[in-house]
Coordinates of C-alpha atoms and ligand atoms in Angstrom, one line a residue:
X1 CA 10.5 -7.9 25.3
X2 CA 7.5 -8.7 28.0
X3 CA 7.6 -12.6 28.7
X4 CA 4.2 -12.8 27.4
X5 CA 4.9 -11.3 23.8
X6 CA 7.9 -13.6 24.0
X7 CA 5.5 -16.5 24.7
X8 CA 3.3 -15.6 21.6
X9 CA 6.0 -15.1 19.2
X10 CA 7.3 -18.6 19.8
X11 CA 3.8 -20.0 20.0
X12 CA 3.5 -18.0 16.6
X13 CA 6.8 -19.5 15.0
X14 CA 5.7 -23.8 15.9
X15 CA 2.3 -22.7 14.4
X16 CA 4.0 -21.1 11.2
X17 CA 6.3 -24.2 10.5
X18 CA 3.3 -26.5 11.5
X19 CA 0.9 -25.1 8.6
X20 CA 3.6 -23.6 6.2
X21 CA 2.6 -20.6 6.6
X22 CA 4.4 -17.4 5.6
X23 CA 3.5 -13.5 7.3
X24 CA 3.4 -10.6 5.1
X25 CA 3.1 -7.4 6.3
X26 CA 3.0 -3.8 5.2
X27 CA 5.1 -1.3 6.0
X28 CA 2.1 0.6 8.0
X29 CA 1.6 -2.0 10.1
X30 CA 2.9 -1.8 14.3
X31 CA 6.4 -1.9 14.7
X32 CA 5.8 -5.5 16.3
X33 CA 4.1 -7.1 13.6
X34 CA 6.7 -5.8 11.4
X35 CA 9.2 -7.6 13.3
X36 CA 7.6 -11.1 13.3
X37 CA 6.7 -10.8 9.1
X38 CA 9.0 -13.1 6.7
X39 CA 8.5 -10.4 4.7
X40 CA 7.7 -6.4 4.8
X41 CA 7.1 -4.0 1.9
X42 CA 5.0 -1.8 0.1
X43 CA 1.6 -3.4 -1.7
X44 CA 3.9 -4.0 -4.8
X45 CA 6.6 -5.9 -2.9
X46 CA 3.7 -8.0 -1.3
X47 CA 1.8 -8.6 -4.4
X48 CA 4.9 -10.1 -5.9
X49 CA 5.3 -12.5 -3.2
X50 CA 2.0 -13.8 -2.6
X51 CA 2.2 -14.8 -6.4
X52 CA 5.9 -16.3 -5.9
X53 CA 6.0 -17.7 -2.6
X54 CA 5.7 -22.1 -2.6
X55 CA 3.9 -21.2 1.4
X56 CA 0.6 -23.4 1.8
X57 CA -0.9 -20.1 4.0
X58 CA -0.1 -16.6 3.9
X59 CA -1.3 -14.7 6.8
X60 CA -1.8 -11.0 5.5
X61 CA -0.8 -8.3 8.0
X62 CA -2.6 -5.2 5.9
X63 CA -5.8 -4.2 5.2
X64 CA -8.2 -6.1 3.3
X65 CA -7.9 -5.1 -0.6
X66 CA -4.5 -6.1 0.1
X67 CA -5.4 -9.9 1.4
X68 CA -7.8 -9.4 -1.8
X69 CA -5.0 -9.2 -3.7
X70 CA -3.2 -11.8 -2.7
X71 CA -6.1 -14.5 -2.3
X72 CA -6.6 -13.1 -5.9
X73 CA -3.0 -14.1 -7.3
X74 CA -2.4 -17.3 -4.8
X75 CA -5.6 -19.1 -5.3
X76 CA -4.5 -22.1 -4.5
X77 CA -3.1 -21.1 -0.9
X78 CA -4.9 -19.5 1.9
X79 CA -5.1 -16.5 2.6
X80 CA -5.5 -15.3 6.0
X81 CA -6.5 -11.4 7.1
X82 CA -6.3 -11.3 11.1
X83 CA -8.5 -8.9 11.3
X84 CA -11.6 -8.8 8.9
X85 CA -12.6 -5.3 9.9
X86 CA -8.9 -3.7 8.5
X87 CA -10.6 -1.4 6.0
X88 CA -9.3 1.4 3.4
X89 CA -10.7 5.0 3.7
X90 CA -9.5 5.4 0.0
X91 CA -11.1 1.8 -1.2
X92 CA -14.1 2.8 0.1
X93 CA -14.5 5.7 -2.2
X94 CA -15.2 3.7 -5.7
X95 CA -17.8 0.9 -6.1
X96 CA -17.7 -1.8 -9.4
X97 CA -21.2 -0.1 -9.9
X98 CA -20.1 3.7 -10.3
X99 CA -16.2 2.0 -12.5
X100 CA -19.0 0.7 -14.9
X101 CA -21.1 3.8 -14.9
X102 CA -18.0 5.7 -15.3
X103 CA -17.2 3.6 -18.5
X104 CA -20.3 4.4 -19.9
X105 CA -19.5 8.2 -19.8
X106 CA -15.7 7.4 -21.3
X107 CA -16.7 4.2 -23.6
X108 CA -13.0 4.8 -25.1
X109 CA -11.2 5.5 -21.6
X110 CA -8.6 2.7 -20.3
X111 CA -9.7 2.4 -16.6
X112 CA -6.4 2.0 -14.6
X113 CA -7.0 1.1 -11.1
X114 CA -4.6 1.9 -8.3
X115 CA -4.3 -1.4 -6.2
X116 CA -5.9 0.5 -2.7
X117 CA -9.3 -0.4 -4.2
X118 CA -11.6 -3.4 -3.6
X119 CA -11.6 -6.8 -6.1
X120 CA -14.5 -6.1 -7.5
X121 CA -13.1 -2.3 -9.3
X122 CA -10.2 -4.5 -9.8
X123 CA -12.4 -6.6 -11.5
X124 CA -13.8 -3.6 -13.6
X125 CA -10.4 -2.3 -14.7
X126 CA -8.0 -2.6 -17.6
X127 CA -5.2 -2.4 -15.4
X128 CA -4.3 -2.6 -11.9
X129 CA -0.9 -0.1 -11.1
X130 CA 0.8 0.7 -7.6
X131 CA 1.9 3.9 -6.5
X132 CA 5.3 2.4 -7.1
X133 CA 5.2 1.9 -10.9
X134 CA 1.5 4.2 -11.6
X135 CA 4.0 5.9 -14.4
X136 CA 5.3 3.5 -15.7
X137 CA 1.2 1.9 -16.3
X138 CA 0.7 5.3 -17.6
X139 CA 3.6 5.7 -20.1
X140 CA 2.4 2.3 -21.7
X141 CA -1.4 3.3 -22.9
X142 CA -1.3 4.7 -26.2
X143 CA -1.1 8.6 -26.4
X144 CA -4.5 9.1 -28.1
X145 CA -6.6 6.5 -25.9
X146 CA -8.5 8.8 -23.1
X147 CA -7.3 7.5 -19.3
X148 CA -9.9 7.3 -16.2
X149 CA -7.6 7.0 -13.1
X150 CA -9.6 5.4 -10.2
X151 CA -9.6 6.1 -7.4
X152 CA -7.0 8.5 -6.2
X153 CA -7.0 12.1 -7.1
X154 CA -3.9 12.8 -5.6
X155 CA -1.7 9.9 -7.0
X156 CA -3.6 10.8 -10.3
X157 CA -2.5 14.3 -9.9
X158 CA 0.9 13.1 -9.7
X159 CA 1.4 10.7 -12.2
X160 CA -0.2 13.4 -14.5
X161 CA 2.3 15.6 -13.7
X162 CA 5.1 13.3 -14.4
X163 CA 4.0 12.0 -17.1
X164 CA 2.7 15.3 -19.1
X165 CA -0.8 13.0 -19.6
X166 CA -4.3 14.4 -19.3
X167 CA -6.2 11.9 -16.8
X168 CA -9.7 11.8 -15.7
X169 CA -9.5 11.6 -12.4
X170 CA -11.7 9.9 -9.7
X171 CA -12.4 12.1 -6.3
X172 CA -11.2 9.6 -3.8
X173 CA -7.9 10.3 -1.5
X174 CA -6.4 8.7 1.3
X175 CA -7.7 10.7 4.8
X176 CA -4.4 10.2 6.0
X177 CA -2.6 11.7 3.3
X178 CA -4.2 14.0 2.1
X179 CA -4.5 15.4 5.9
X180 CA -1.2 17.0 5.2
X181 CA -1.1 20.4 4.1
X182 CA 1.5 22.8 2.6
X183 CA 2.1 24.7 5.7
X184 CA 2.9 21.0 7.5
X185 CA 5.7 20.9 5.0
X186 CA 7.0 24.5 5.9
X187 CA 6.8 23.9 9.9
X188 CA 8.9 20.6 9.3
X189 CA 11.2 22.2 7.4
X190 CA 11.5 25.2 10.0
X191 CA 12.1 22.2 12.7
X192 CA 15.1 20.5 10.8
X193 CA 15.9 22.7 8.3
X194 CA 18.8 20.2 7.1
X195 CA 16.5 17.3 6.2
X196 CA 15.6 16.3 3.1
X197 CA 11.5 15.7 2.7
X198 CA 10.5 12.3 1.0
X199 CA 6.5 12.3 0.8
X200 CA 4.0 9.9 -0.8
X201 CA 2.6 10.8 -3.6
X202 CA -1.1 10.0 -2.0
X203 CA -0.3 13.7 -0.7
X204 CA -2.2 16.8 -2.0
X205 CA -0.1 18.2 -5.2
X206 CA 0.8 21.5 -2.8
X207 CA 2.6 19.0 -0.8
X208 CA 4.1 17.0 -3.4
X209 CA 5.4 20.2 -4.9
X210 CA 7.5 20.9 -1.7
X211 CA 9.2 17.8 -1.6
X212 CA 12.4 16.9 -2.4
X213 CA 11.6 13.1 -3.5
X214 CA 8.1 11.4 -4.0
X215 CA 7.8 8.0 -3.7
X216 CA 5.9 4.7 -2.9
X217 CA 7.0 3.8 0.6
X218 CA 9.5 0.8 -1.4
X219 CA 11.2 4.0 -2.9
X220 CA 11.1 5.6 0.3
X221 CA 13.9 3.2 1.0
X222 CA 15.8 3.5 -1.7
X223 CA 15.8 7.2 -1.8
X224 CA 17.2 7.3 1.5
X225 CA 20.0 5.2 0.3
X226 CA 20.5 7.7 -2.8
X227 CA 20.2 11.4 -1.5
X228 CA 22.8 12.7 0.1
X229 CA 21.5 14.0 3.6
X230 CA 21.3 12.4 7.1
X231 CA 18.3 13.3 7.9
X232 CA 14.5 12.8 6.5
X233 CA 11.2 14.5 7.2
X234 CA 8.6 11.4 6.0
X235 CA 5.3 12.8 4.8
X236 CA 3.6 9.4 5.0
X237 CA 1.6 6.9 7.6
X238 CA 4.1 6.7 10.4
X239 CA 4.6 2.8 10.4
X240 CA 6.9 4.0 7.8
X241 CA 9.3 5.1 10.2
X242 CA 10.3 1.9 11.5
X243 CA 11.5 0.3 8.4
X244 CA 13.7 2.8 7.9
X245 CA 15.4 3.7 10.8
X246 CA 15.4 -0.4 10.8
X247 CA 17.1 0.0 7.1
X248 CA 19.3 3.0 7.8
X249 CA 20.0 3.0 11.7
X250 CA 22.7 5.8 10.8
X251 CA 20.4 8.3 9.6
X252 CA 18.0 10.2 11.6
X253 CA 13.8 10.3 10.5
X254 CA 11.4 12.7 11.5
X255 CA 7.7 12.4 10.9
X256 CA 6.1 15.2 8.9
X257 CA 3.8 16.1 11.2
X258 CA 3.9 15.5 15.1
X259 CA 0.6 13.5 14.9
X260 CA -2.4 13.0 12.8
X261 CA -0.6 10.1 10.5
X262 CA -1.7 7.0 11.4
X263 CA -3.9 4.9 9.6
X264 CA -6.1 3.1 11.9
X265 CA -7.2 0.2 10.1
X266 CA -3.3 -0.6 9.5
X267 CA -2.9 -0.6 13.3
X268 CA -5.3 -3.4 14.3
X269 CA -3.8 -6.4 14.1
X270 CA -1.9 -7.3 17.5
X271 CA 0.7 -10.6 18.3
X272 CA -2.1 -12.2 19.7
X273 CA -4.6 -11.5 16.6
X274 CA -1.6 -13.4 14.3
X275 CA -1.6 -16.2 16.8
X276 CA -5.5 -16.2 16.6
X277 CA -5.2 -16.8 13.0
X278 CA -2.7 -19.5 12.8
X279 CA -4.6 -21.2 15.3
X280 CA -7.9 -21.6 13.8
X281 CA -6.8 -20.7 9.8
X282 CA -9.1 -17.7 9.4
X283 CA -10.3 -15.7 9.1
X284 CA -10.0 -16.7 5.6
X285 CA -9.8 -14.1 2.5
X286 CA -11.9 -15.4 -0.8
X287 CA -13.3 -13.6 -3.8
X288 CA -15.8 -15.2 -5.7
X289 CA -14.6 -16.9 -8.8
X290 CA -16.1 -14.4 -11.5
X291 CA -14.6 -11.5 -9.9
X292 CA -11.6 -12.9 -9.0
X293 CA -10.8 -14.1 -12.8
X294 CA -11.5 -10.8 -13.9
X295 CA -9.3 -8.7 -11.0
X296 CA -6.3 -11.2 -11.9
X297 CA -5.7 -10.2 -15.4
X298 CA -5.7 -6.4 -14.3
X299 CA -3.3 -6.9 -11.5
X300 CA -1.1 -9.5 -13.5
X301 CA -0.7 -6.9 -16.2
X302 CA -0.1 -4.7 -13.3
X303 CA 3.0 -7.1 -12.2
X304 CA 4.7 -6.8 -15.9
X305 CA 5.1 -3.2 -15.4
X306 CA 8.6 -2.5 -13.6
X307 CA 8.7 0.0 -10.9
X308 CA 9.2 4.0 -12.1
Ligands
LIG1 S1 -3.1 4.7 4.8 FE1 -4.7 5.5 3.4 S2 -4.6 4.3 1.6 FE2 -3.3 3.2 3.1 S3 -4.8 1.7 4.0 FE3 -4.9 3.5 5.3 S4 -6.6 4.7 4.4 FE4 -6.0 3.2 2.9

């Protein structure tokens, strides 16, 4: 390591115990900041432990529904987001104003609400679910009640197939996922034809339909640990690759496609961004009280639900 990152991470670590702070970071984020989090996981995993953790600041390595999220269930902490500007391409495709418009065409719909969406959908929605228990949300509404699945069409399309429900489906996607196409899957394949191919299901349904496992990028690491092969062909943001050849050195990980899957918004916060941020204890994530009331009871009901 440079003498200079070394320099910041211990800088980073006095600051840390000084203000009780704890660093979450998503599985996207640089292989760096992954390093120097307490914890790493998916937005389920990180949900949970902004609501559990007894640390007087969290400093949010993500994107901003995410901090959202957390401010939302830790209100009594703070909540720090390095970078204000770390955006979701997916997020940005539903407003509160178009959920409640929405309603109006399906007065009897329940409006689940993936959590890659802003508070105030949240704050619109019966229920908040991750990609890593989205079936499990689904299995629990009533089969006569109507669903309206905001906002991704892709995870919709999945958990509609796995669960043999008929969804209404928002018209949002993640640009990074559902950048990859069928034929990426058959050119992988060609390339390491004796790896198993573990994809998110953000990815189009003629992706997900070539895959040998679908999963949130938690279950990413457990499926490694359950399927049999060595190797893996991951069809999701490439940050992804780090935890796991940090979780299962002995296998061998190959992205899906040789470039095109990175998220950018999950690769701006640097070392000396998190330093920034302990420093001066912002910038700092709120959500005004109305909305945030309302956005905690979906994503609490949210938290009840196991993962599938
Ligand atoms: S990878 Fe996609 S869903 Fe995740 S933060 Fe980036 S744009 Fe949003």
């Amino acid at each position: 390591m440079h003498d200079d990152a070394a320099a910041i991470i211990n800088r980073i670590q006095q600051l840390k115990r000084e203000h009780r702070a704890i660093i979450l970071a998503h599985n996207y984020e640089p292989p760096e900041i992954q390093d120097l989090a307490d914890i790493t996981g998916d937005s389920l995993g990180l949900s949970v432990q902004a609501a559990a953790t007894d640390a007087g600041v969290i400093v949010f390595c993500g994107v901003s529904f995410m901090a959202e999220s957390a401010a939302i269930l830790a209100p009594e902490k703070r909540v720090i987001l390095p970078r204000q500007e770390c955006g979701c391409g997916l997020a940005d495709t539903a407003t509160a104003a178009q959920v409640r418009e929405a309603r109006r065409r399906h007065p009897d719909a329940v409006v689940i609400t993936y959590v890659n969406s802003s508070a105030a959908v949240k704050a619109e929605s019966d229920i908040c679910c991750t990609s890593g228990n989205a079936v499990n949300v689904i299995k629990r509404v009533p089969a006569d009640r109507e669903i309206l699945f905001v906002p991704d069409r892709n995870l919709g399309a999945w958990v509609q197939q796995q669960t043999g429900r008929r969804l209404i489906l928002w018209n949002g996607c993640c640009p990074v996922h559902d950048a990859i196409r069928a034929d990426d899957v058959r050119a992988a394949r060609a390339r390491h034809p004796e790896a198993a191919v573990i994809v998110h299901p953000e990815c189009r349904p003629e992706v997900t339909a070539l895959a040998d496992a679908v999963c949130s990028t938690g279950g990413m690491l457990a499926a490694v640990d359950r399927l049999p092969p060595r190797e893996f062909i991951i069809g999701t943001e490439e940050g992804m690759l780090h935890p796991l050849r940090r979780a299962a050195p002995d296998r061998i990980f190959h992205p899906l496609k040789m470039n095109g899957m990175i998220c950018a918004d999950m690769k701006k916060i640097s070392l000396v961004d998190v330093l920034r941020a302990l420093e001066k204890q912002e910038p700092v994530v709120s959500v005004d009280q109305d909305t945030a009331v309302r956005a905690r009871s979906a994503l609490e009901r949210m938290l009840d639900v196991p993962r599938n």
